[in-house]
Coordinates of C-alpha atoms in Angstrom, one line a residue:
X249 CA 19.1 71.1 26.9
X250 CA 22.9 70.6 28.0
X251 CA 22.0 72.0 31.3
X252 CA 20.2 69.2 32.7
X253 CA 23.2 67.3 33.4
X254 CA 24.6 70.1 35.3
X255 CA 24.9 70.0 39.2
X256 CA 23.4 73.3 39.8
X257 CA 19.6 72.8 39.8
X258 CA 18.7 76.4 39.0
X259 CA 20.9 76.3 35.4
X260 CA 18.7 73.2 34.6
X261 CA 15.8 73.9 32.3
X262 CA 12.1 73.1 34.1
X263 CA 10.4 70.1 32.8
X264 CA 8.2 72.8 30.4
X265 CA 11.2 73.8 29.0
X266 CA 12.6 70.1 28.4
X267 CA 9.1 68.8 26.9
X268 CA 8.9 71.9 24.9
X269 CA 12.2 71.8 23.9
X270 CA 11.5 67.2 23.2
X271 CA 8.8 68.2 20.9
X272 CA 10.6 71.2 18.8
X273 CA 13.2 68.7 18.0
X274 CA 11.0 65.9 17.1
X275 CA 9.7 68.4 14.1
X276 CA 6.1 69.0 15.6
X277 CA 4.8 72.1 15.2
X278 CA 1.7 72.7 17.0
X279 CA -0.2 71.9 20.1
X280 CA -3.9 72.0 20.1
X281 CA -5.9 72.9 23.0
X282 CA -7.4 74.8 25.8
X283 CA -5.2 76.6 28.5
X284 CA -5.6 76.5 32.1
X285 CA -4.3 77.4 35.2
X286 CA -2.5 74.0 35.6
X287 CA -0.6 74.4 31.9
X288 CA 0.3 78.1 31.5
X289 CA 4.1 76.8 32.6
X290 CA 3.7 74.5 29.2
X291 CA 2.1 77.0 27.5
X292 CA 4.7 79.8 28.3
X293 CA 7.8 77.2 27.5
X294 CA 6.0 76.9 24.1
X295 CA 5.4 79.8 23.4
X296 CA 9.3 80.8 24.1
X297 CA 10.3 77.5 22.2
X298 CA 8.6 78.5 18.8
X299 CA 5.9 75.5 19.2
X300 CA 2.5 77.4 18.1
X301 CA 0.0 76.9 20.5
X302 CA -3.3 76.7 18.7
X303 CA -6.3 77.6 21.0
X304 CA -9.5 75.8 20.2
X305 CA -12.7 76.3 21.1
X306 CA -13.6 72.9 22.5
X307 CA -11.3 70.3 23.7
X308 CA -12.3 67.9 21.7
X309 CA -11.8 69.8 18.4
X310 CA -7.8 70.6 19.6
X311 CA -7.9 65.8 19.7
X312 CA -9.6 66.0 16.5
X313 CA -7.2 68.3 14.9
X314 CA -3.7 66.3 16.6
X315 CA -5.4 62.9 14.9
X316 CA -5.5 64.9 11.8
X317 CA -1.7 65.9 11.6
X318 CA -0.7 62.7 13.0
X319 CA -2.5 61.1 10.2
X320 CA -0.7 63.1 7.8
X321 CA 2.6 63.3 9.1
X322 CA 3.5 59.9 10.4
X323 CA 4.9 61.7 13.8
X324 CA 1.9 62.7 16.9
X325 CA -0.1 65.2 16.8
X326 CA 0.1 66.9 20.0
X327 CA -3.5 68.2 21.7
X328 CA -3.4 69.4 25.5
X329 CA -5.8 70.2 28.2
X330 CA -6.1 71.1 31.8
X331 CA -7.3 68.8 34.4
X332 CA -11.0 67.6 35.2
X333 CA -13.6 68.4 32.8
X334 CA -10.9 69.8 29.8
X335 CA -8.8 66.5 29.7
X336 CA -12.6 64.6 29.5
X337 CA -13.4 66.7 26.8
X338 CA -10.4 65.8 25.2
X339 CA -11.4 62.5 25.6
X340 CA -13.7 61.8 22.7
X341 CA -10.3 62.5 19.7
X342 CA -7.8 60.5 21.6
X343 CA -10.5 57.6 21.7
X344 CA -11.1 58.3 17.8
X345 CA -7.2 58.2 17.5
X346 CA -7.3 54.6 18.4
X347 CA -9.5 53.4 15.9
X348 CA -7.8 55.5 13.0
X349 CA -4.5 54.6 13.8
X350 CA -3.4 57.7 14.1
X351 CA -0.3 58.5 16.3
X352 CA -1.2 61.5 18.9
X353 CA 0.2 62.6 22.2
X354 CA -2.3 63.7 24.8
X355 CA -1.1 66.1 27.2
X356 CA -3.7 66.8 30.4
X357 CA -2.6 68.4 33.7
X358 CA -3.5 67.3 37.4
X359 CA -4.0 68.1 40.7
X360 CA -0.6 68.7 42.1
X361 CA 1.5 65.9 44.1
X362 CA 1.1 67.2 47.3
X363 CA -2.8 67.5 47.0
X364 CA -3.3 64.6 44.5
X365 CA -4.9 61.7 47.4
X366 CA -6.2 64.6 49.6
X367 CA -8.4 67.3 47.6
X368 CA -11.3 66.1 45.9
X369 CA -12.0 68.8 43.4
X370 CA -11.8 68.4 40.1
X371 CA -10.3 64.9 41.1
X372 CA -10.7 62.3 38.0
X373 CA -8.2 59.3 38.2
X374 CA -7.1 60.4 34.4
X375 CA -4.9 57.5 34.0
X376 CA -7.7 54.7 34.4
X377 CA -9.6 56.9 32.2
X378 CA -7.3 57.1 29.7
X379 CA -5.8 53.5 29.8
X380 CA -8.5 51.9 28.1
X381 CA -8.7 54.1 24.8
X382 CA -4.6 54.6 24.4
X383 CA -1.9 52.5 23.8
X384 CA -0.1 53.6 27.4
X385 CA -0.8 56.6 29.9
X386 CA 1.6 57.7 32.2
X387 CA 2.1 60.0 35.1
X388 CA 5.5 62.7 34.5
X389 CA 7.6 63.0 37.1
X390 CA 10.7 65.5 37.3
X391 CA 13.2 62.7 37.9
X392 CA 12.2 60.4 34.5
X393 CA 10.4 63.0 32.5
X394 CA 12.2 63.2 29.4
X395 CA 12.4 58.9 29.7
X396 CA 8.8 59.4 30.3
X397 CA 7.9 61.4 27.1
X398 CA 10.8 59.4 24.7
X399 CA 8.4 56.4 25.8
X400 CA 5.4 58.1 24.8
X401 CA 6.4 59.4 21.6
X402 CA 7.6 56.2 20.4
X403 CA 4.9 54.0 21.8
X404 CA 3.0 56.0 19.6
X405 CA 4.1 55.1 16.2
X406 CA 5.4 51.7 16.7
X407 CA 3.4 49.1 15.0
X408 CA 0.2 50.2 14.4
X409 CA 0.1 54.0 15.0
X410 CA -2.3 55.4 18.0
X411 CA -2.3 57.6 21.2
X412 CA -0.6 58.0 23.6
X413 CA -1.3 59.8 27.2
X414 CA 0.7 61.8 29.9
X415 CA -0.8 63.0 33.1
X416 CA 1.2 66.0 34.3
X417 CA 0.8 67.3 38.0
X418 CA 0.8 70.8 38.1
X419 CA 3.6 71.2 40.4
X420 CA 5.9 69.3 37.7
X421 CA 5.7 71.8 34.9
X422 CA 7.9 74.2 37.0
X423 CA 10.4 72.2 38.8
X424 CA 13.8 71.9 37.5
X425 CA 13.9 68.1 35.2
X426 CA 16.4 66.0 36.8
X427 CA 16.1 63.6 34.1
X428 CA 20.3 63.0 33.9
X429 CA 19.4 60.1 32.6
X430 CA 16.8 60.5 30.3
X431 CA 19.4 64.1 28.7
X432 CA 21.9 61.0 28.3
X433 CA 19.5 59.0 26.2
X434 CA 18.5 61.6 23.8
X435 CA 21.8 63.0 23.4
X436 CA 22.3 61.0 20.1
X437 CA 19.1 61.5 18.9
X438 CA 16.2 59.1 18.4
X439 CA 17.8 55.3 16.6
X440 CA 16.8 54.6 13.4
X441 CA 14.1 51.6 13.0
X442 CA 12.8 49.3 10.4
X443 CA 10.6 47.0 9.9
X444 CA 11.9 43.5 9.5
X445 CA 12.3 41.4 5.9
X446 CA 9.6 39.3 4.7
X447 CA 11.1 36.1 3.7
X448 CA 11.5 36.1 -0.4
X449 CA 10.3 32.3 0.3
X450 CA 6.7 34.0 1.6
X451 CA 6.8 36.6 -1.1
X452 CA 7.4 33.3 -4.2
X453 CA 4.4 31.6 -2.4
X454 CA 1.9 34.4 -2.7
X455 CA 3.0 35.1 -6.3
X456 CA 1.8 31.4 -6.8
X457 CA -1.3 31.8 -5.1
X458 CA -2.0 34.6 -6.8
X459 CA -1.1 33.6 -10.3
X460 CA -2.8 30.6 -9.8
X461 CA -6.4 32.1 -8.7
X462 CA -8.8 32.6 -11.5
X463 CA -10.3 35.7 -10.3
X464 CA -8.4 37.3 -7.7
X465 CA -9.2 40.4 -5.9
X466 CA -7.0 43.0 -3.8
X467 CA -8.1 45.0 -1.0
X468 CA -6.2 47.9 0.4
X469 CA -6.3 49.2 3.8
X470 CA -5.1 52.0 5.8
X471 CA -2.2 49.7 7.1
X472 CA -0.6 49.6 3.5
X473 CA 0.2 53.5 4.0
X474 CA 3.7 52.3 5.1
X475 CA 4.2 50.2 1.4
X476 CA 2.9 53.9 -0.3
X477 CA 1.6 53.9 -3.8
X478 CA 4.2 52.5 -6.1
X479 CA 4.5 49.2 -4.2
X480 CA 0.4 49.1 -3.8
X481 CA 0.1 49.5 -7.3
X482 CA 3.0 47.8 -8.6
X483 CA 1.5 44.6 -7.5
X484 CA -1.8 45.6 -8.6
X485 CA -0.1 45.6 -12.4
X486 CA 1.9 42.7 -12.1
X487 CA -1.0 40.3 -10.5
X488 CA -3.6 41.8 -12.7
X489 CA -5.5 42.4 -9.6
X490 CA -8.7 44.5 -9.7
X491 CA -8.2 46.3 -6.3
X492 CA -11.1 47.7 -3.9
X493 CA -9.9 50.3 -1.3
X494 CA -11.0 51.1 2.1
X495 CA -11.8 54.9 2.8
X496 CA -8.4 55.4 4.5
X497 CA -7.1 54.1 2.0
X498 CA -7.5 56.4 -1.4
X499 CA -5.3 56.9 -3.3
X500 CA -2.7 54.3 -2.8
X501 CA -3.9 53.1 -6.3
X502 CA -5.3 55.9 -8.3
X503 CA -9.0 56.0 -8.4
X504 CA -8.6 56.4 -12.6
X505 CA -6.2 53.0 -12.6
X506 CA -8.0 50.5 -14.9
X507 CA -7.9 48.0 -12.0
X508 CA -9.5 50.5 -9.3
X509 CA -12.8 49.2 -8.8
X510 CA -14.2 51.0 -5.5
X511 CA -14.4 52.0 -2.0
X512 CA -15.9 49.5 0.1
X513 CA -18.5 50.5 3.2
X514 CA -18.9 53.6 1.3
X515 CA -22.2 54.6 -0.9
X516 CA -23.0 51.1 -3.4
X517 CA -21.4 49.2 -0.1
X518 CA -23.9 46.3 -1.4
X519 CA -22.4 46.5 -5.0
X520 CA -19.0 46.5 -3.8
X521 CA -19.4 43.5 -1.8
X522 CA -20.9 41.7 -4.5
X523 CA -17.9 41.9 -6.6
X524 CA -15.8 40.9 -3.8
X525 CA -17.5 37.8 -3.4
X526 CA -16.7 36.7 -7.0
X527 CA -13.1 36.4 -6.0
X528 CA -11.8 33.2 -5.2
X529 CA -8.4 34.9 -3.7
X530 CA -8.4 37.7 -1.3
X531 CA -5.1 39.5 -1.6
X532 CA -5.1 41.8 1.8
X533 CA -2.7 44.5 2.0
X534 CA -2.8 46.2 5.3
X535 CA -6.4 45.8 5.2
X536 CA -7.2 46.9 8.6
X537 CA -10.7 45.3 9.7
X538 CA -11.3 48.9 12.0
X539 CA -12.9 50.2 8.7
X540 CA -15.2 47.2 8.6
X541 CA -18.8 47.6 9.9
X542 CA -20.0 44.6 7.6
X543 CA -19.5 41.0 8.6
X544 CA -16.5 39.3 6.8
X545 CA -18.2 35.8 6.0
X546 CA -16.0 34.8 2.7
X547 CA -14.4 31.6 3.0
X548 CA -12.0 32.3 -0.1
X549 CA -8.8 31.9 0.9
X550 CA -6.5 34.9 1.8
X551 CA -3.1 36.2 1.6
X552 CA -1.9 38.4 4.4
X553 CA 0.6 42.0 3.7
X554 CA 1.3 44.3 6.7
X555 CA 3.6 45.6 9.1
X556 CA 1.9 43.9 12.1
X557 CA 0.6 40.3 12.4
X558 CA -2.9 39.2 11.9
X559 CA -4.1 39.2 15.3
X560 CA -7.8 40.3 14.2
X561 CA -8.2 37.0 12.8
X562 CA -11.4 38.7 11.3
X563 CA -11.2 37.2 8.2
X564 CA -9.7 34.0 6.1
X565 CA -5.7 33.9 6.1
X566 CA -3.6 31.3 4.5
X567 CA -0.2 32.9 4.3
X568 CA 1.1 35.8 6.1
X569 CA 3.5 38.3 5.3
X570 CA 4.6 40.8 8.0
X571 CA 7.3 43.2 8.4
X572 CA 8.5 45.7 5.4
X573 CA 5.2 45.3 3.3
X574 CA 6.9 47.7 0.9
X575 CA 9.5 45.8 0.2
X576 CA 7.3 42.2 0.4
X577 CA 4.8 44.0 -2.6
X578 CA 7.9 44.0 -4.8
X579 CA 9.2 41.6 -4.0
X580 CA 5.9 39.2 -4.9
X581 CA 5.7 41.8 -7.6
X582 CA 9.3 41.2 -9.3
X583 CA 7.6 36.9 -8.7
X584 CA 4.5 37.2 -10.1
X585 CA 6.3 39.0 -13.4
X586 CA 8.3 35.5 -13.4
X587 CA 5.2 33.1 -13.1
X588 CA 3.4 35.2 -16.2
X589 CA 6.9 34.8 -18.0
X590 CA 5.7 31.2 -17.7
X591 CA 2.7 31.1 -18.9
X592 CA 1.5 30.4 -15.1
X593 CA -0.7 33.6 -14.8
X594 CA -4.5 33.2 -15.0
X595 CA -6.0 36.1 -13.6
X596 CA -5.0 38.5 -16.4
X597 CA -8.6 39.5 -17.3
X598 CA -8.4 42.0 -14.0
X599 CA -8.5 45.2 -16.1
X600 CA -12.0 43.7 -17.4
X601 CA -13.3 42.4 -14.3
X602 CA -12.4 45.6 -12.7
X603 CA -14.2 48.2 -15.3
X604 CA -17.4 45.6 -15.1
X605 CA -17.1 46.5 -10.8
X606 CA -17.0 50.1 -11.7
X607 CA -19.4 50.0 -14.3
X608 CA -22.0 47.9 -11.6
X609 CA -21.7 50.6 -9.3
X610 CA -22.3 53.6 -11.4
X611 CA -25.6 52.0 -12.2
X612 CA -25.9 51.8 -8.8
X613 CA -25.4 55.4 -7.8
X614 CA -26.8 57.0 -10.6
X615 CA -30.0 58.8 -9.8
X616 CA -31.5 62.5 -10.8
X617 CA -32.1 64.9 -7.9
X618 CA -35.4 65.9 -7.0
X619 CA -36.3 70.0 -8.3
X620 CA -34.3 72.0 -5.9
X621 CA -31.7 69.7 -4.6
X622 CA -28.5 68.5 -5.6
X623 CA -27.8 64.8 -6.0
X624 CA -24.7 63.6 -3.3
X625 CA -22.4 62.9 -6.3
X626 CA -23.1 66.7 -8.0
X627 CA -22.1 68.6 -4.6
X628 CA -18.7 66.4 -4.4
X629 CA -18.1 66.4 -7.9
X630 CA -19.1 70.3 -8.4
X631 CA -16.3 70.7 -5.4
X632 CA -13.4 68.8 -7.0
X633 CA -14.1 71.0 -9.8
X634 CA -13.8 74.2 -7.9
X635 CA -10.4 73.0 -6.8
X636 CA -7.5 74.2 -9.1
X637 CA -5.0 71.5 -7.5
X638 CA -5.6 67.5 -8.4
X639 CA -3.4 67.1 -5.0
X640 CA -6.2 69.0 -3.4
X641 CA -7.3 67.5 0.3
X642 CA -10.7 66.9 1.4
X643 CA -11.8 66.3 4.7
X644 CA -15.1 64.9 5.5
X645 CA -17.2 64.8 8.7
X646 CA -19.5 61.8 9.5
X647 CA -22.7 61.2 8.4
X648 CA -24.4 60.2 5.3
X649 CA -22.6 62.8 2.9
X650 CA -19.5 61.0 4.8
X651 CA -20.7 57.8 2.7
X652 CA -20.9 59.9 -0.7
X653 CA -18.0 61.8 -0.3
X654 CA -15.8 58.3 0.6
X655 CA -17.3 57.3 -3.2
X656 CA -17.3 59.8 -5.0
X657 CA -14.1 62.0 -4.1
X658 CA -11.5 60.7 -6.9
X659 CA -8.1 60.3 -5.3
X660 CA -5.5 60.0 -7.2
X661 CA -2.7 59.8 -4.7
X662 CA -2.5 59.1 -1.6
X663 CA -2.9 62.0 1.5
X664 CA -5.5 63.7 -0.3
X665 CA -8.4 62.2 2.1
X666 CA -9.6 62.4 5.7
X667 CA -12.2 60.7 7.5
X668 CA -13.0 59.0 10.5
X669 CA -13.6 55.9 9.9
X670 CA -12.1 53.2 12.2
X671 CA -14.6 55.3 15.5
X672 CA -16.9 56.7 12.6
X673 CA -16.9 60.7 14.9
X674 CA -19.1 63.4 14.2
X675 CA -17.1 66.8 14.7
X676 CA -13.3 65.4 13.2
X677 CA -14.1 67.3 9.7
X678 CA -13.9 70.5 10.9
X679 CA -10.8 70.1 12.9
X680 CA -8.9 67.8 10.7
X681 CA -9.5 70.5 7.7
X682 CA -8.0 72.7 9.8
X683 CA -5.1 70.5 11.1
X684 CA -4.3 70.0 7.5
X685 CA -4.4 74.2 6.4
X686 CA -1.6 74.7 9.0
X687 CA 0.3 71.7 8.1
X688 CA 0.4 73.3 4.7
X689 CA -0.9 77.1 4.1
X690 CA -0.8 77.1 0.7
X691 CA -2.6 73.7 -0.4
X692 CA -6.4 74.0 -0.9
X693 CA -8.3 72.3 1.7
X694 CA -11.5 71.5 1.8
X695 CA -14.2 70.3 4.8
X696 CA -17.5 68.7 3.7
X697 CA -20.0 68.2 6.7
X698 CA -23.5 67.7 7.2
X699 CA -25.6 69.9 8.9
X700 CA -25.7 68.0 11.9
X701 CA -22.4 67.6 12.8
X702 CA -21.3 71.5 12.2
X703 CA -24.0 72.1 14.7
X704 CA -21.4 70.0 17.3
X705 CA -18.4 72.4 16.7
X706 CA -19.9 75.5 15.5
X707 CA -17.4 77.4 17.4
X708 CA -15.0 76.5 15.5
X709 CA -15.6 78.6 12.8
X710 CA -13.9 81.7 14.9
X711 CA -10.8 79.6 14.7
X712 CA -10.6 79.1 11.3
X713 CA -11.0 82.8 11.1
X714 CA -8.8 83.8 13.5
X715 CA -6.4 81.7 11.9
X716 CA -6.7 83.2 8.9
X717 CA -7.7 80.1 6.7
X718 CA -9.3 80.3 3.4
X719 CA -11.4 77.1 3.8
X720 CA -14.2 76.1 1.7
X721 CA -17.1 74.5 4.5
X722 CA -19.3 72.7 2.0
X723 CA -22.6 72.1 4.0
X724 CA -24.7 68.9 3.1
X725 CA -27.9 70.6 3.9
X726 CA -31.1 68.6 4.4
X727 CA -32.4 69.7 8.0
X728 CA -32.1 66.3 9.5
X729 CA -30.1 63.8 10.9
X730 CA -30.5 61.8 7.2
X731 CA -28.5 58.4 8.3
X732 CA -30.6 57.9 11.7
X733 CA -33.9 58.6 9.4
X734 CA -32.6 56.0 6.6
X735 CA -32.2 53.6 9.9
X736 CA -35.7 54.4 11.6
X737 CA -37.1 53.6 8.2
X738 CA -35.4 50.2 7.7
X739 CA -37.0 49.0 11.0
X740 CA -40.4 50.4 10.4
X741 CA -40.2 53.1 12.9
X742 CA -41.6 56.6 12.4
X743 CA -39.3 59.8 12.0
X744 CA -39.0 60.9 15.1
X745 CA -36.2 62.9 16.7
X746 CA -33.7 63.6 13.6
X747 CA -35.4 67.1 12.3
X748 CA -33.2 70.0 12.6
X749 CA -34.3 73.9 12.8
X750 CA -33.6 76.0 9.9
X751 CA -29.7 78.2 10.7
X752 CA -29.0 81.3 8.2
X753 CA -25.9 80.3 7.2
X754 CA -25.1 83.5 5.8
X755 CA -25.6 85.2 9.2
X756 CA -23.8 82.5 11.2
X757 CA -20.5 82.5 8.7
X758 CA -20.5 86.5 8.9
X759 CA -21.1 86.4 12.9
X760 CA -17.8 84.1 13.1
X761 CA -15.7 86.0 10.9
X762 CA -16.0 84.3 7.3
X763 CA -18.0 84.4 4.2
X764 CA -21.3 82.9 4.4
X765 CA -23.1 81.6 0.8
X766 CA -26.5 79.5 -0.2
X767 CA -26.1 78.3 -2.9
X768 CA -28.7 76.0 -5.6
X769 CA -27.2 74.6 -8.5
X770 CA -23.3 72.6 -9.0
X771 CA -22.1 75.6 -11.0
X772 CA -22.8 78.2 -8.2
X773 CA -21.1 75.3 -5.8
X774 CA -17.9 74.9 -8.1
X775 CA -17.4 79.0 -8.7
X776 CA -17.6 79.4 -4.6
X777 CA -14.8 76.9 -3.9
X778 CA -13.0 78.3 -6.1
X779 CA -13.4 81.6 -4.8
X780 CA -12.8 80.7 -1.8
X781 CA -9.6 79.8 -1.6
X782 CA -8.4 83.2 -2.7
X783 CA -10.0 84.5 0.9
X784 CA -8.2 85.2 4.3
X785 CA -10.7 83.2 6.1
X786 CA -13.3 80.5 6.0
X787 CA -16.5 80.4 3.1
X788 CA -19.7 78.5 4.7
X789 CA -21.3 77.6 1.8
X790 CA -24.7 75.4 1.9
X791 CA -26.1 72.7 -0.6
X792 CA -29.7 71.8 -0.2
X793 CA -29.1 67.9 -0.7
X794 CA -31.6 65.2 -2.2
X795 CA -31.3 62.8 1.2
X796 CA -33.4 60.6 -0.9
X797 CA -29.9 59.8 -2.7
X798 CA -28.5 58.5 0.2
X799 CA -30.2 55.2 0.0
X800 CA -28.2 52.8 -2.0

């Protein structure tokens, strides 16, 4: 990098070099994507930098799998793809980024400078495209590029997390970066940043509120991954709060905490909502309403943690705490211990309240499988068995099964779950399994999907075999588009248009590389996840599924 600020052009690195060189040093590992003409420069300088370039065989699959690692890691995933049809392809993961909050940086090539207003193939304006669904997109240019990509990578994880686009013309990859400026900047490494104090004022008022509330209730959100478990839970304990959890959200209080009550929008979404509304305080800790597909109508009054101000204003907010929601949880925390020392506290029956919400909703969701199926809850539970690790990771694909799997998959800590939640995307369970087996080779990872949505990315089996990952695909098996059919039948409509033909899984797995399994009862299910974690490549293995189950 010290040759940029040299006089002699050709002893300056080419923008490649300097973006490949940006990303090494900002810890990011991979790039997902599809080559073309217009990138091999960035693909070469990758290559030669020690950034793996993982090849996908879709475009949208490489933006499913940055979301995943940006979700993991806190830093952006990287996906990149060539101009016209590959960076709309890429499209549909960066959108999804958005709405999961997930920091990524899209990289898509263009026509070069020189040709840009005058040759009208492949010609998308891929900056209006991308403005909408991003938090910036910006052309590179050899004289700011490194200014350019400092922007983007910090755009995308200030406040709350999402993507972040760069158009590059083809003709920039290879020209020498004459960022001076920009080599200047970076010199001394990125600043350190943090989030500003919430006024211990603000944090003595909510611990009044809630100590004062007769039935309080917590609800967790992806935006309290910031506070992390010890501060979530911390004021869980010293509030006495039963706590419901968005799906993003598990494991920022154990799902085996006595005051863990549920994950809302998930299977029993009525049951869970029912206990909500006996609260007469809503505690909301970064409780983002992206997860939300219900209407918010409770008039209860609320108290507001997060890093980023209530802008939403989707639901009921009397006092607002923002800034270092960490440090504001123990902070009321460390309060609310005072006001019990007082005899003040009146919401100390939460462990009860909470086991009667989790007893309500096992009622709810209990239910025998017809002769020949698996009940929803069997397959996931028969899964977490088969795992040897209770830090095991589980990423689910949309669908119904996503709405089991968000209920029934016990996290105990946080970083253990993935789903799309916030854009709700078929095809991300796939990719995001395999986002999260690179991040970490030797953890055991596990996809669940339905049947329709592995017929979207079927390709990408090869690349889990090629990369040599010993992922368990669990396949929710019932022939049909089973959510779609629940919603034909709630407005009186015939089934029409949701049936899917019969695939021979065994065939298809062994075609692509991997393992390939049918298998009928929970046992069978737990003894192939196990197994297949000891493989060199992926295990398909199908579960006929009761889709009868799926109605609660």
């Amino acid at each position: 990098m010290g040759g940029i600020g040299v006089d002699n052009q050709a002893a300056r690195p080419t923008v490649a070099e300097a973006i490949a060189e940006r990303l090494a040093r900002e810890g990011l590992r991979h790039v997902f994507g599809l080559p073309g003409g217009e990138t091999l420069d960035l693909l070469d300088a990758f290559r030669r930098r020690g950034v793996e370039f993982v090849l996908t065989r879709h475009e949208s699959a490489a933006s499913f799998a940055a979301l995943a690692t940006g979700e993991l890691t806190g830093r952006p995933g990287v996906c990149m793809a060539t101009l016209g049809p590959g960076a709309t392809n890429l499209l549909s993961g960066v959108a999804a980024a958005a709405l999961e909050r997930a920091p990524v940086l899209a990289l898509t090539a263009q026509l070069p400078r020189s040709r840009r207003e005058t040759t009208p193939h492949q010609r998308v304006d891929l900056n209006a495209l991308y403005t909408p669904v991003t938090k910036g997109s910006f052309r590179l240019d050899p004289g700011d590029a490194l200014r350019t990509l400092e922007k983007a990578l910090r755009l995308a994880t200030a406040g709350r997390p999402g993507p972040v686009h760069i158009e590059i013309p083809s003709d920039v990859p290879k020209a020498p970066c004459a960022d001076e400026i920009g080599t200047a900047l970076l010199a001394g490494g990125r600043p350190e940043t943090a989030s500003p104090q919430v006024s211990p004022d603000l944090c003595r008022e909510a611990a009044r509120m809630i100590a004062g509330a007769h039935r309080p209730v917590m609800l967790v959100g992806l935006g309290a991954k910031a506070a992390g478990q010890p501060a979530v839970t911390g004021l869980a304990e010293a509030g006495g709060l039963p706590t419901v959890v968005s799906p993003k959200a598990k494991g920022l209080i154990s799902e085996g905490h006595p005051l863990f009550c549920g994950v809302i929008e998930m299977l029993g979404k009525s049951t869970v909502a029912e206990f909500v509304e006996t609260a007469d305080l809503c505690v909301y800790v970064g409780f983002d309403p992206v997860e939300l597909d219900m209407l918010w109508e409770r008039e209860v009054p609320g108290v507001w943690f997060d890093t980023v101000p209530d802008t939403d204003a989707y639901y009921r907010v009397d006092l607002e705490l923002t800034g270092d929601v960490g440090a504001a949880l123990k902070e009321t925390a460390e309060a609310l211990r005072k006001e019990a020392g007082d005899g003040a506290f009146t919401g100390s029956d939460g462990a009860s309240r909470a086991a009667a919400g989790r007893e309500a909703l096992a009622r709810r969701l209990g239910g025998s499988a017809r002769p020949g199926l698996l009940s929803p809850a069997a397959i996931v539970e028969a899964v977490k068995a088969g795992t040897g690790s209770p830090r095991a990771l589980v990423a689910t694909d949309v669908g119904a099964h996503k709405f089991a799997v968000g209920q029934f998959w016990q996290s105990r800590w946080p970083g253990c779950f993935l789903m799309s939640n916030g854009q709700s995307s078929m095809g991300y369970g796939l990719p995001a399994a395999m986002a999260a087996k690179l991040l970490d080779r030797e953890r055991e990872v596990v996809a669940m999907v339905g049947d329709g949505g592995l017929g979207m990315y079927l390709g990408e089996l090869e690349t889990l075999a090629r990369l040599g990952l010993g992922i368990p695909v669990v396949v929710f098996a019932d022939g049909r588009l089973s959510l779609i059919s629940i919603g034909q039948e709630r407005r009186g409509y015939p089934s029409h248009g949701i049936s899917l033909g019969p695939l021979d899984y065994r065939k298809l797995a062994e075609g692509s590389g991997g393992e390939g399994r049918v298998v009928s009862s929970a046992a069978e299910l737990r003894r192939e996840v196990a197994a297949a974690f000891g493989r060199r490549t992926f295990t398909l293995i199908a579960v006929p599924v009761d889709e009868l189950l799926y109605r609660v």
